[in-house]
XYZ file of N, CA, C and O in Angstrom:
824
model
N -134.679 -27.684 38.705
C -133.970 -26.967 39.757
C -133.521 -25.608 39.226
O -132.739 -25.523 38.285
N -134.016 -24.534 39.829
C -133.635 -23.188 39.422
C -132.279 -22.831 40.039
O -131.856 -23.415 41.044
N -131.612 -21.844 39.432
C -130.273 -21.459 39.870
C -130.208 -19.970 40.183
O -130.571 -19.133 39.353
N -129.704 -19.657 41.373
C -129.409 -18.281 41.761
C -127.895 -18.170 41.993
O -127.319 -18.958 42.747
N -127.289 -17.200 41.329
C -125.865 -16.915 41.516
C -125.774 -15.606 42.283
O -126.210 -14.561 41.795
N -125.232 -15.667 43.481
C -125.298 -14.522 44.386
C -123.919 -13.911 44.631
O -122.890 -14.546 44.411
N -123.939 -12.661 45.098
C -122.702 -11.979 45.435
C -121.970 -11.441 44.233
O -120.737 -11.388 44.217
N -122.713 -11.012 43.206
C -122.089 -10.492 41.992
C -121.676 -9.035 42.195
O -122.379 -8.257 42.822
N -120.530 -8.664 41.601
C -119.981 -7.324 41.793
C -119.490 -6.700 40.492
O -119.774 -5.536 40.215
N -118.771 -7.459 39.677
C -118.011 -6.884 38.567
C -118.763 -7.030 37.239
O -119.076 -8.151 36.814
N -119.034 -5.920 36.549
C -119.864 -5.949 35.336
C -119.385 -6.911 34.251
O -120.206 -7.623 33.657
N -118.087 -6.963 33.958
C -117.616 -7.872 32.911
C -117.881 -9.321 33.295
O -118.258 -10.143 32.450
N -117.693 -9.643 34.550
C -117.978 -10.975 35.071
C -119.469 -11.268 34.993
O -119.900 -12.362 34.585
N -120.271 -10.279 35.341
C -121.728 -10.434 35.292
C -122.197 -10.663 33.860
O -123.066 -11.511 33.603
N -121.621 -9.937 32.898
C -122.004 -10.116 31.495
C -121.811 -11.567 31.058
O -122.663 -12.136 30.354
N -120.704 -12.178 31.463
C -120.445 -13.580 31.105
C -121.431 -14.513 31.799
O -121.901 -15.494 31.217
N -121.756 -14.207 33.032
C -122.703 -15.033 33.783
C -124.094 -14.964 33.170
O -124.804 -15.978 33.072
N -124.497 -13.793 32.719
C -125.829 -13.653 32.119
C -125.968 -14.495 30.861
O -127.075 -14.960 30.533
N -124.864 -14.739 30.156
C -124.907 -15.598 28.969
C -125.254 -17.041 29.329
O -125.728 -17.804 28.477
N -125.026 -17.414 30.587
C -125.364 -18.761 31.050
C -126.845 -18.902 31.403
O -127.309 -19.999 31.717
N -127.550 -17.800 31.409
C -128.995 -17.757 31.675
C -129.383 -18.356 33.033
O -130.209 -19.261 33.121
N -128.794 -17.833 34.120
C -129.300 -18.230 35.441
C -130.710 -17.689 35.635
O -131.142 -16.780 34.920
N -131.416 -18.234 36.608
C -132.783 -17.774 36.877
C -132.799 -16.538 37.768
O -133.695 -15.696 37.656
N -131.806 -16.433 38.640
C -131.709 -15.323 39.588
C -130.249 -14.888 39.702
O -129.345 -15.727 39.690
N -130.022 -13.586 39.804
C -128.700 -13.069 40.148
C -128.851 -12.206 41.395
O -129.844 -11.484 41.549
N -127.865 -12.304 42.290
C -127.973 -11.630 43.580
C -126.899 -10.580 43.788
O -125.716 -10.809 43.490
N -127.324 -9.424 44.305
C -126.428 -8.306 44.598
C -126.551 -7.970 46.086
O -127.651 -7.728 46.577
N -125.417 -7.928 46.773
C -125.432 -7.780 48.220
C -125.292 -6.312 48.600
O -124.307 -5.658 48.268
N -126.284 -5.812 49.335
C -126.327 -4.411 49.762
C -125.886 -4.229 51.205
O -125.992 -3.130 51.740
N -125.410 -5.289 51.837
C -124.918 -5.195 53.218
C -123.494 -4.657 53.202
O -122.578 -5.297 52.653
N -123.268 -3.496 53.816
C -121.988 -2.799 53.733
C -120.835 -3.647 54.271
O -119.716 -3.604 53.746
N -121.082 -4.456 55.281
C -120.010 -5.231 55.905
C -119.611 -6.462 55.094
O -118.604 -7.112 55.406
N -120.356 -6.776 54.054
C -120.048 -7.952 53.245
C -118.831 -7.712 52.360
O -118.646 -6.621 51.810
N -118.030 -8.766 52.183
C -116.900 -8.692 51.247
C -117.390 -8.572 49.808
O -116.600 -8.246 48.912
N -118.670 -8.825 49.598
C -119.258 -8.759 48.257
C -120.208 -7.567 48.117
O -121.113 -7.578 47.285
N -119.988 -6.567 48.937
C -120.793 -5.340 48.858
C -120.649 -4.741 47.464
O -119.539 -4.471 47.003
N -121.764 -4.515 46.782
C -121.709 -4.244 45.353
C -121.716 -2.770 44.969
O -121.383 -2.430 43.836
N -122.044 -1.880 45.870
C -122.165 -0.475 45.482
C -120.830 0.138 45.062
O -120.807 1.140 44.354
N -119.705 -0.457 45.469
C -118.401 0.083 45.101
C -118.146 -0.016 43.598
O -117.456 0.810 43.025
N -118.658 -1.069 42.973
C -118.276 -1.364 41.592
C -119.437 -1.385 40.609
O -119.213 -1.309 39.402
N -120.658 -1.485 41.095
C -121.785 -1.706 40.197
C -122.572 -0.417 39.973
O -123.161 0.133 40.901
N -122.578 0.048 38.751
C -123.274 1.274 38.384
C -124.779 1.008 38.321
O -125.213 0.049 37.674
N -125.601 1.834 38.956
C -127.053 1.629 38.910
C -127.618 1.601 37.488
O -128.555 0.854 37.209
N -127.059 2.410 36.596
C -127.541 2.421 35.204
C -127.311 1.058 34.560
O -128.187 0.511 33.879
N -126.127 0.490 34.778
C -125.825 -0.849 34.265
C -126.794 -1.876 34.862
O -127.338 -2.726 34.147
N -127.002 -1.803 36.170
C -127.874 -2.767 36.837
C -129.295 -2.704 36.295
O -129.942 -3.738 36.082
N -129.794 -1.509 36.049
C -131.171 -1.368 35.545
C -131.310 -1.948 34.136
O -132.400 -2.350 33.733
N -130.223 -1.984 33.390
C -130.277 -2.498 32.021
C -130.288 -4.023 31.953
O -130.606 -4.600 30.916
N -129.932 -4.685 33.042
C -129.971 -6.147 33.072
C -131.421 -6.598 33.019
O -132.249 -6.165 33.821
N -131.738 -7.474 32.067
C -133.107 -7.987 32.016
C -133.084 -9.473 31.675
O -132.031 -10.070 31.461
N -134.255 -10.078 31.661
C -134.359 -11.499 31.372
C -133.981 -12.398 32.526
O -133.857 -13.622 32.362
N -133.790 -11.825 33.704
C -133.405 -12.580 34.894
C -133.935 -11.830 36.109
O -134.063 -10.601 36.088
N -134.257 -12.571 37.161
C -134.685 -11.922 38.404
C -133.467 -11.307 39.093
O -132.466 -11.988 39.347
N -133.549 -10.015 39.381
C -132.457 -9.298 40.050
C -132.788 -9.172 41.530
O -133.720 -8.463 41.900
N -132.008 -9.850 42.360
C -132.299 -9.963 43.785
C -131.325 -9.095 44.582
O -130.108 -9.276 44.504
N -131.851 -8.171 45.365
C -131.036 -7.392 46.281
C -131.046 -8.031 47.652
O -132.117 -8.349 48.191
N -129.867 -8.242 48.225
C -129.736 -8.900 49.524
C -129.492 -7.840 50.597
O -128.532 -7.069 50.513
N -130.364 -7.829 51.611
C -130.315 -6.806 52.664
C -130.284 -7.463 54.035
O -130.819 -8.556 54.231
N -129.670 -6.749 54.980
C -129.614 -7.231 56.364
C -130.110 -6.124 57.281
O -129.422 -5.119 57.502
N -131.326 -6.273 57.785
C -131.901 -5.352 58.777
C -131.892 -3.895 58.311
O -131.615 -2.977 59.092
N -132.191 -3.676 57.041
C -132.332 -2.325 56.518
C -133.772 -1.847 56.705
O -134.701 -2.638 56.833
N -133.955 -0.543 56.669
C -135.294 0.025 56.775
C -136.055 -0.187 55.468
O -135.453 -0.390 54.397
N -137.363 -0.111 55.561
C -138.182 -0.219 54.352
C -137.808 0.873 53.354
O -137.719 0.623 52.140
N -137.561 2.073 53.850
C -137.203 3.195 52.972
C -135.909 2.915 52.214
O -135.819 3.156 50.998
N -134.902 2.399 52.910
C -133.617 2.110 52.270
C -133.754 1.006 51.232
O -133.145 1.061 50.151
N -134.554 -0.004 51.550
C -134.766 -1.098 50.601
C -135.494 -0.601 49.361
O -135.104 -0.910 48.226
N -136.539 0.191 49.567
C -137.296 0.706 48.417
C -136.428 1.615 47.554
O -136.540 1.615 46.320
N -135.550 2.379 48.186
C -134.641 3.241 47.429
C -133.721 2.418 46.542
O -133.482 2.755 45.375
N -133.195 1.316 47.076
C -132.323 0.442 46.288
C -133.091 -0.242 45.165
O -132.564 -0.404 44.053
N -134.327 -0.635 45.447
C -135.173 -1.241 44.406
C -135.316 -0.290 43.229
O -135.127 -0.675 42.062
N -135.626 0.957 43.529
C -135.820 1.952 42.476
C -134.508 2.277 41.752
O -134.486 2.390 40.525
N -133.449 2.427 42.505
C -132.173 2.854 41.938
C -131.545 1.792 41.035
O -130.978 2.109 39.981
N -131.660 0.524 41.444
C -130.984 -0.558 40.730
C -131.935 -1.438 39.913
O -131.485 -2.398 39.286
N -133.218 -1.139 39.923
C -134.175 -1.927 39.146
C -134.331 -3.344 39.656
O -134.497 -4.287 38.866
N -134.294 -3.538 40.976
C -134.433 -4.872 41.551
C -135.838 -5.413 41.342
O -136.819 -4.669 41.416
N -135.934 -6.712 41.092
C -137.245 -7.348 40.948
C -137.607 -8.182 42.175
O -138.759 -8.565 42.339
N -136.604 -8.482 43.025
C -136.843 -9.228 44.251
C -135.894 -8.723 45.326
O -134.840 -8.133 45.019
N -136.257 -8.961 46.585
C -135.345 -8.693 47.689
C -135.202 -9.956 48.534
O -136.134 -10.753 48.649
N -134.014 -10.115 49.086
C -133.707 -11.224 49.980
C -133.351 -10.631 51.336
O -132.398 -9.861 51.445
N -134.116 -10.975 52.345
C -133.981 -10.363 53.662
C -133.262 -11.333 54.586
O -133.794 -12.377 54.951
N -132.052 -10.944 54.988
C -131.139 -11.865 55.643
C -130.979 -11.588 57.133
O -130.111 -12.162 57.792
N -131.788 -10.688 57.682
C -131.640 -10.342 59.088
C -132.850 -10.757 59.916
O -133.414 -11.837 59.727
N -133.272 -9.851 60.799
C -134.403 -10.129 61.687
C -135.650 -9.363 61.249
O -136.457 -8.926 62.079
N -135.802 -9.218 59.954
C -136.931 -8.445 59.416
C -138.268 -9.063 59.821
O -138.398 -10.285 59.903
N -139.243 -8.199 60.034
C -140.561 -8.633 60.503
C -141.450 -9.070 59.347
O -141.230 -8.680 58.193
N -142.496 -9.845 59.634
C -143.490 -10.149 58.599
C -144.116 -8.880 58.020
O -144.447 -8.837 56.828
N -144.265 -7.852 58.861
C -144.865 -6.601 58.392
C -144.002 -5.928 57.322
O -144.519 -5.375 56.346
N -142.696 -5.983 57.496
C -141.798 -5.423 56.482
C -141.884 -6.224 55.190
O -141.942 -5.651 54.096
N -141.925 -7.539 55.313
C -142.088 -8.392 54.127
C -143.381 -8.048 53.391
O -143.397 -7.947 52.152
N -144.445 -7.855 54.148
C -145.737 -7.528 53.539
C -145.661 -6.199 52.793
O -146.154 -6.082 51.655
N -145.041 -5.195 53.401
C -144.961 -3.876 52.778
C -144.191 -3.933 51.467
O -144.588 -3.309 50.464
N -143.097 -4.678 51.451
C -142.299 -4.782 50.232
C -143.047 -5.567 49.164
O -143.073 -5.186 47.990
N -143.672 -6.640 49.568
C -144.432 -7.452 48.616
C -145.566 -6.652 47.992
O -145.846 -6.760 46.787
N -146.208 -5.823 48.782
C -147.313 -5.011 48.267
C -146.839 -3.961 47.266
O -147.643 -3.457 46.476
N -145.538 -3.653 47.279
C -144.999 -2.698 46.309
C -144.737 -3.353 44.960
O -144.289 -2.680 44.022
N -144.984 -4.661 44.871
C -144.837 -5.362 43.602
C -143.512 -6.068 43.415
O -143.190 -6.515 42.310
N -142.737 -6.192 44.486
C -141.428 -6.836 44.423
C -141.491 -8.160 45.184
O -142.081 -8.238 46.259
N -140.882 -9.203 44.607
C -140.860 -10.495 45.272
C -140.003 -10.483 46.519
O -139.027 -9.723 46.615
N -140.345 -11.332 47.484
C -139.639 -11.368 48.773
C -139.148 -12.781 49.065
O -139.907 -13.748 49.007
N -137.854 -12.870 49.381
C -137.232 -14.100 49.876
C -136.798 -13.831 51.315
O -136.017 -12.917 51.561
N -137.301 -14.602 52.257
C -136.891 -14.429 53.663
C -135.942 -15.552 54.061
O -136.249 -16.735 53.871
N -134.807 -15.158 54.596
C -133.741 -16.106 54.927
C -133.812 -16.528 56.394
O -134.071 -15.707 57.278
N -133.554 -17.817 56.618
C -133.387 -18.339 57.972
C -132.113 -19.179 58.009
O -131.837 -19.952 57.089
N -131.345 -19.002 59.075
C -130.082 -19.723 59.221
C -130.286 -21.002 60.014
O -131.020 -21.031 61.001
N -129.624 -22.066 59.583
C -129.834 -23.406 60.139
C -128.482 -24.034 60.453
O -127.502 -23.814 59.738
N -128.448 -24.850 61.497
C -127.244 -25.634 61.759
C -127.629 -27.104 61.933
O -127.764 -27.827 60.968
N -127.835 -27.533 63.172
C -128.129 -28.947 63.414
C -129.611 -29.227 63.584
O -130.048 -30.371 63.488
N -130.388 -28.172 63.858
C -131.833 -28.338 64.039
C -132.509 -27.027 63.668
O -131.857 -25.990 63.530
N -133.833 -27.086 63.508
C -134.569 -25.873 63.136
C -136.031 -26.030 63.534
O -136.642 -27.086 63.319
N -136.588 -24.959 64.097
C -137.994 -24.934 64.491
C -138.802 -24.313 63.356
O -138.823 -23.098 63.188
N -139.452 -25.142 62.564
C -140.173 -24.658 61.388
C -141.364 -23.767 61.734
O -141.881 -23.067 60.862
N -141.797 -23.777 62.988
C -142.948 -22.945 63.366
C -142.652 -21.457 63.204
O -143.576 -20.648 63.060
N -141.358 -21.077 63.211
C -141.028 -19.651 63.074
C -141.371 -19.133 61.679
O -141.451 -17.917 61.461
N -141.601 -20.028 60.739
C -141.936 -19.611 59.382
C -143.374 -19.130 59.249
O -143.690 -18.321 58.358
N -144.252 -19.617 60.102
C -145.689 -19.413 59.920
C -146.110 -17.947 59.794
O -146.904 -17.601 58.913
N -145.606 -17.027 60.634
C -146.045 -15.627 60.503
C -145.637 -14.994 59.170
O -146.238 -14.005 58.742
N -144.616 -15.546 58.523
C -144.107 -14.976 57.269
C -144.804 -15.535 56.030
O -144.748 -14.922 54.958
N -145.426 -16.692 56.164
C -145.918 -17.408 54.988
C -146.827 -16.585 54.071
O -146.706 -16.676 52.848
N -147.739 -15.754 54.602
C -148.605 -14.994 53.690
C -147.883 -13.873 52.949
O -148.422 -13.339 51.983
N -146.669 -13.513 53.384
C -146.049 -12.273 52.909
C -144.709 -12.483 52.204
O -143.992 -11.524 51.949
N -144.362 -13.728 51.908
C -143.118 -14.003 51.187
C -143.422 -14.888 49.987
O -144.400 -15.644 49.970
N -142.557 -14.797 48.993
C -142.670 -15.669 47.817
C -141.859 -16.941 48.006
O -142.226 -18.005 47.491
N -140.750 -16.806 48.734
C -139.865 -17.945 48.983
C -139.206 -17.775 50.348
O -139.011 -16.658 50.819
N -138.833 -18.911 50.935
C -137.877 -18.912 52.030
C -136.511 -19.308 51.470
O -136.413 -19.856 50.362
N -135.467 -19.012 52.234
C -134.123 -19.474 51.886
C -133.457 -19.955 53.159
O -133.484 -19.263 54.181
N -132.865 -21.138 53.095
C -132.165 -21.691 54.247
C -130.667 -21.677 53.979
O -130.191 -22.203 52.968
N -129.942 -21.046 54.910
C -128.497 -20.904 54.805
C -127.871 -21.455 56.080
O -128.568 -21.763 57.052
N -126.562 -21.574 56.088
C -125.848 -22.147 57.228
C -125.621 -21.112 58.317
O -125.148 -20.008 58.039
N -125.958 -21.476 59.534
C -125.733 -20.581 60.670
C -124.273 -20.654 61.103
O -123.770 -21.715 61.485
N -123.589 -19.521 61.006
C -122.208 -19.402 61.457
C -122.113 -18.135 62.298
O -122.473 -17.052 61.830
N -121.632 -18.249 63.512
C -121.589 -17.119 64.425
C -120.804 -15.949 63.823
O -119.684 -16.111 63.354
N -121.436 -14.785 63.819
C -120.774 -13.574 63.352
C -120.782 -13.382 61.852
O -120.228 -12.401 61.351
N -121.411 -14.305 61.118
C -121.423 -14.184 59.661
C -122.830 -14.394 59.126
O -123.608 -15.175 59.662
N -123.126 -13.693 58.025
C -124.410 -13.842 57.356
C -124.154 -14.172 55.885
O -123.980 -13.303 55.057
N -124.111 -15.469 55.557
C -123.931 -15.889 54.182
C -122.489 -15.877 53.734
O -121.602 -15.294 54.370
N -122.232 -16.562 52.603
C -120.902 -16.590 52.028
C -119.872 -17.311 52.869
O -118.672 -17.068 52.750
N -120.321 -18.234 53.716
C -119.394 -18.909 54.625
C -118.734 -20.129 53.989
O -117.702 -20.584 54.465
N -119.333 -20.671 52.946
C -118.803 -21.886 52.333
C -119.067 -23.136 53.141
O -118.519 -24.201 52.846
N -119.937 -23.042 54.155
C -120.237 -24.189 55.013
C -121.664 -24.670 54.793
O -122.574 -23.876 54.562
N -121.838 -25.976 54.891
C -123.169 -26.571 54.751
C -123.787 -26.789 56.132
O -123.107 -26.695 57.153
N -125.095 -27.074 56.136
C -125.756 -27.478 57.375
C -126.356 -28.864 57.165
O -126.178 -29.486 56.105
N -127.049 -29.362 58.152
C -127.636 -30.703 58.083
C -128.879 -30.692 57.187
O -129.969 -30.375 57.636
N -128.722 -31.040 55.933
C -129.826 -30.977 54.976
C -130.957 -31.956 55.298
O -132.076 -31.791 54.817
N -130.676 -32.977 56.092
C -131.719 -33.944 56.441
C -132.904 -33.270 57.119
O -134.042 -33.766 57.050
N -132.643 -32.141 57.781
C -133.707 -31.392 58.452
C -134.810 -31.025 57.464
O -136.008 -31.013 57.808
N -134.449 -30.739 56.233
C -135.411 -30.249 55.237
C -136.383 -31.323 54.762
O -137.384 -31.009 54.122
N -136.098 -32.568 55.070
C -137.023 -33.636 54.693
C -138.356 -33.496 55.420
O -139.376 -34.022 54.972
N -138.355 -32.759 56.539
C -139.586 -32.535 57.309
C -140.181 -31.153 57.049
O -141.026 -30.686 57.818
N -139.750 -30.499 55.982
C -140.237 -29.150 55.672
C -141.755 -29.163 55.526
O -142.313 -29.852 54.665
N -142.490 -28.383 56.349
C -143.943 -28.477 56.385
C -144.691 -27.431 55.560
O -145.896 -27.527 55.372
N -143.998 -26.398 55.099
C -144.674 -25.247 54.502
C -145.014 -25.483 53.033
O -144.375 -26.285 52.342
N -146.000 -24.736 52.552
C -146.348 -24.744 51.136
C -145.544 -23.704 50.354
O -145.637 -23.645 49.132
N -144.774 -22.884 51.048
C -143.958 -21.861 50.401
C -142.684 -22.523 49.862
O -141.957 -23.162 50.618
N -142.366 -22.398 48.581
C -141.131 -22.982 48.049
C -139.907 -22.340 48.688
O -139.976 -21.219 49.188
N -138.772 -23.044 48.629
C -137.579 -22.493 49.258
C -136.329 -22.676 48.404
O -136.255 -23.536 47.529
N -135.346 -21.794 48.691
C -134.006 -21.881 48.128
C -133.107 -22.582 49.150
O -133.282 -22.411 50.350
N -132.108 -23.305 48.646
C -131.098 -23.893 49.514
C -129.765 -23.212 49.249
O -129.328 -23.092 48.099
N -129.117 -22.765 50.311
C -127.834 -22.077 50.207
C -126.889 -22.627 51.270
O -127.288 -23.415 52.124
N -125.632 -22.207 51.191
C -124.666 -22.587 52.215
C -123.733 -23.697 51.787
O -124.079 -24.878 51.883
N -122.569 -23.339 51.282
C -121.541 -24.326 50.979
C -121.812 -25.206 49.774
O -121.182 -26.262 49.617
N -122.717 -24.812 48.905
C -122.990 -25.615 47.716
C -121.795 -25.550 46.765
O -121.242 -24.474 46.514
N -121.414 -26.708 46.219
C -120.231 -26.793 45.372
C -120.429 -27.882 44.329
O -121.417 -28.634 44.364
N -119.477 -27.998 43.418
C -119.531 -29.066 42.423
C -119.427 -30.435 43.081
O -119.883 -31.438 42.521
N -118.868 -30.491 44.293
C -118.697 -31.771 44.983
C -119.978 -32.285 45.619
O -120.108 -33.494 45.855
N -120.919 -31.388 45.926
C -122.127 -31.858 46.632
C -123.429 -31.561 45.902
O -124.505 -31.893 46.400
N -123.358 -30.944 44.721
C -124.601 -30.517 44.075
C -125.464 -31.704 43.639
O -126.698 -31.630 43.679
N -124.845 -32.809 43.257
C -125.645 -33.967 42.861
C -126.385 -34.562 44.055
O -127.479 -35.112 43.903
N -125.810 -34.420 45.243
C -126.514 -34.842 46.460
C -127.779 -34.018 46.662
O -128.831 -34.544 47.034
N -127.680 -32.717 46.391
C -128.850 -31.839 46.519
C -129.926 -32.244 45.518
O -131.109 -32.355 45.867
N -129.527 -32.474 44.289
C -130.490 -32.867 43.252
C -131.206 -34.159 43.652
O -132.405 -34.321 43.421
N -130.474 -35.050 44.294
C -131.055 -36.330 44.681
C -131.962 -36.273 45.893
O -132.601 -37.277 46.237
N -132.060 -35.123 46.557
C -132.881 -35.020 47.759
C -134.367 -35.162 47.456
O -135.143 -35.627 48.282
N -134.803 -34.710 46.301
C -136.194 -34.858 45.854
C -137.196 -34.328 46.882
O -138.181 -34.991 47.215
N -136.932 -33.131 47.377
C -137.882 -32.464 48.273
C -138.782 -31.576 47.419
O -138.284 -30.677 46.737
N -140.090 -31.803 47.412
C -140.974 -31.124 46.461
C -140.885 -29.605 46.470
O -140.988 -28.975 45.418
N -140.705 -28.995 47.622
C -140.705 -27.531 47.706
C -139.324 -26.901 47.531
O -139.190 -25.687 47.655
N -138.311 -27.723 47.242
C -136.986 -27.175 46.952
C -137.024 -26.570 45.556
O -137.017 -27.271 44.553
N -137.064 -25.254 45.508
C -137.278 -24.514 44.262
C -135.982 -24.201 43.534
O -135.908 -24.249 42.304
N -134.921 -23.854 44.282
C -133.693 -23.375 43.650
C -132.509 -23.566 44.574
O -132.655 -23.640 45.799
N -131.324 -23.605 43.968
C -130.088 -23.555 44.733
C -129.494 -22.160 44.587
O -129.680 -21.494 43.574
N -128.774 -21.751 45.620
C -128.179 -20.415 45.672
C -126.685 -20.598 45.898
O -126.261 -21.034 46.970
N -125.868 -20.297 44.877
C -124.429 -20.531 44.990
C -123.689 -19.210 45.123
O -124.129 -18.175 44.618
N -122.533 -19.295 45.789
C -121.773 -18.078 46.039
C -120.284 -18.404 46.181
O -119.582 -18.552 45.193
N -119.800 -18.554 47.394
C -118.358 -18.543 47.650
C -117.606 -19.715 47.029
O -116.419 -19.581 46.685
N -118.238 -20.881 46.871
C -117.552 -22.038 46.302
C -117.367 -21.916 44.791
O -116.730 -22.781 44.172
N -117.897 -20.864 44.211
C -117.780 -20.644 42.768
C -117.087 -19.308 42.491
O -117.425 -18.602 41.553
N -116.100 -18.983 43.317
C -115.419 -17.696 43.209
C -113.914 -17.838 43.042
O -113.307 -18.793 43.537
N -113.344 -16.839 42.382
C -111.899 -16.653 42.332
C -111.472 -15.797 43.523
O -110.457 -16.056 44.176
N -112.266 -14.777 43.800
C -112.133 -13.942 44.990
C -113.524 -13.413 45.289
O -114.433 -13.549 44.453
N -113.763 -12.815 46.462
C -115.117 -12.352 46.777
C -115.694 -11.449 45.691
O -115.114 -10.423 45.334
N -116.825 -11.879 45.132
C -117.518 -11.098 44.119
C -117.147 -11.430 42.692
O -117.872 -11.074 41.766
N -116.016 -12.091 42.488
C -115.577 -12.462 41.141
C -115.786 -13.962 40.956
O -115.083 -14.774 41.551
N -116.750 -14.328 40.116
C -117.137 -15.720 39.990
C -116.238 -16.478 39.010
O -115.753 -15.918 38.026
N -116.065 -17.765 39.309
C -115.296 -18.666 38.460
C -116.218 -19.184 37.354
O -117.085 -20.017 37.595
N -116.026 -18.671 36.159
C -116.941 -18.979 35.057
C -116.892 -20.459 34.673
O -117.922 -21.043 34.335
N -115.716 -21.057 34.706
C -115.605 -22.475 34.351
C -116.413 -23.343 35.314
O -117.124 -24.271 34.898
N -116.313 -23.042 36.609
C -117.078 -23.817 37.587
C -118.580 -23.617 37.402
O -119.371 -24.557 37.525
N -118.993 -22.396 37.085
C -120.418 -22.147 36.879
C -120.927 -22.860 35.638
O -122.056 -23.364 35.626
N -120.114 -22.932 34.598
C -120.527 -23.673 33.392
C -120.683 -25.160 33.707
O -121.616 -25.806 33.226
N -119.776 -25.690 34.511
C -119.904 -27.094 34.917
C -121.177 -27.308 35.716
O -121.878 -28.323 35.542
N -121.491 -26.361 36.582
C -122.721 -26.457 37.370
C -123.948 -26.461 36.471
O -124.871 -27.264 36.664
N -123.961 -25.569 35.498
C -125.102 -25.514 34.571
C -125.265 -26.839 33.835
O -126.400 -27.280 33.594
N -124.185 -27.479 33.463
C -124.263 -28.759 32.777
C -124.877 -29.827 33.686
O -125.679 -30.657 33.245
N -124.506 -29.812 34.958
C -125.069 -30.774 35.901
C -126.566 -30.551 36.079
O -127.348 -31.507 36.172
N -126.968 -29.276 36.126
C -128.384 -28.957 36.370
C -129.251 -29.158 35.133
O -130.468 -29.261 35.245
N -128.620 -29.187 33.974
C -129.392 -29.271 32.709
C -130.190 -30.562 32.623
O -129.761 -31.608 33.100
């Protein structure tokens, strides 16, 4: 089970997290997010981070804006959290950057909506649908839905993951479940991660 730690903001906190060797770290470029990273994260510092996939999280940004952030911050992947088209995913993927396309889920989900994206993404990500919010809600959705996952594209699971439910996720044994994506349940405040909780998580995943 791979690990993505998302919503990182503060360099000293990030330095400690990198010592834990997560597989992915996520930086949120959505201005309305409480974890918007441009206020505190220097592009020079971000470009120096290596040995981990650096994921930029965007919501309905233009291709030009996304490519600018990729270049400025040295991103290796992008996570598209809005209504981005398959064509946009294709354009970004062709530039040599990995693409994660997010879909929000609550009590049910129509997996057919994934089909147009399948050739142009590296991963899907399923998060909890909460009205007026995109990610970082601390709420889970009905994971049983994923037992019928039909695609060959691996996926990330996000939404309310915590030390209390992570063993349930591990026990799901869904072949295409590639990684977990943790955020708000492992924080002291938005953007500042609780290192002790993350170390406990790493021990569980080991």
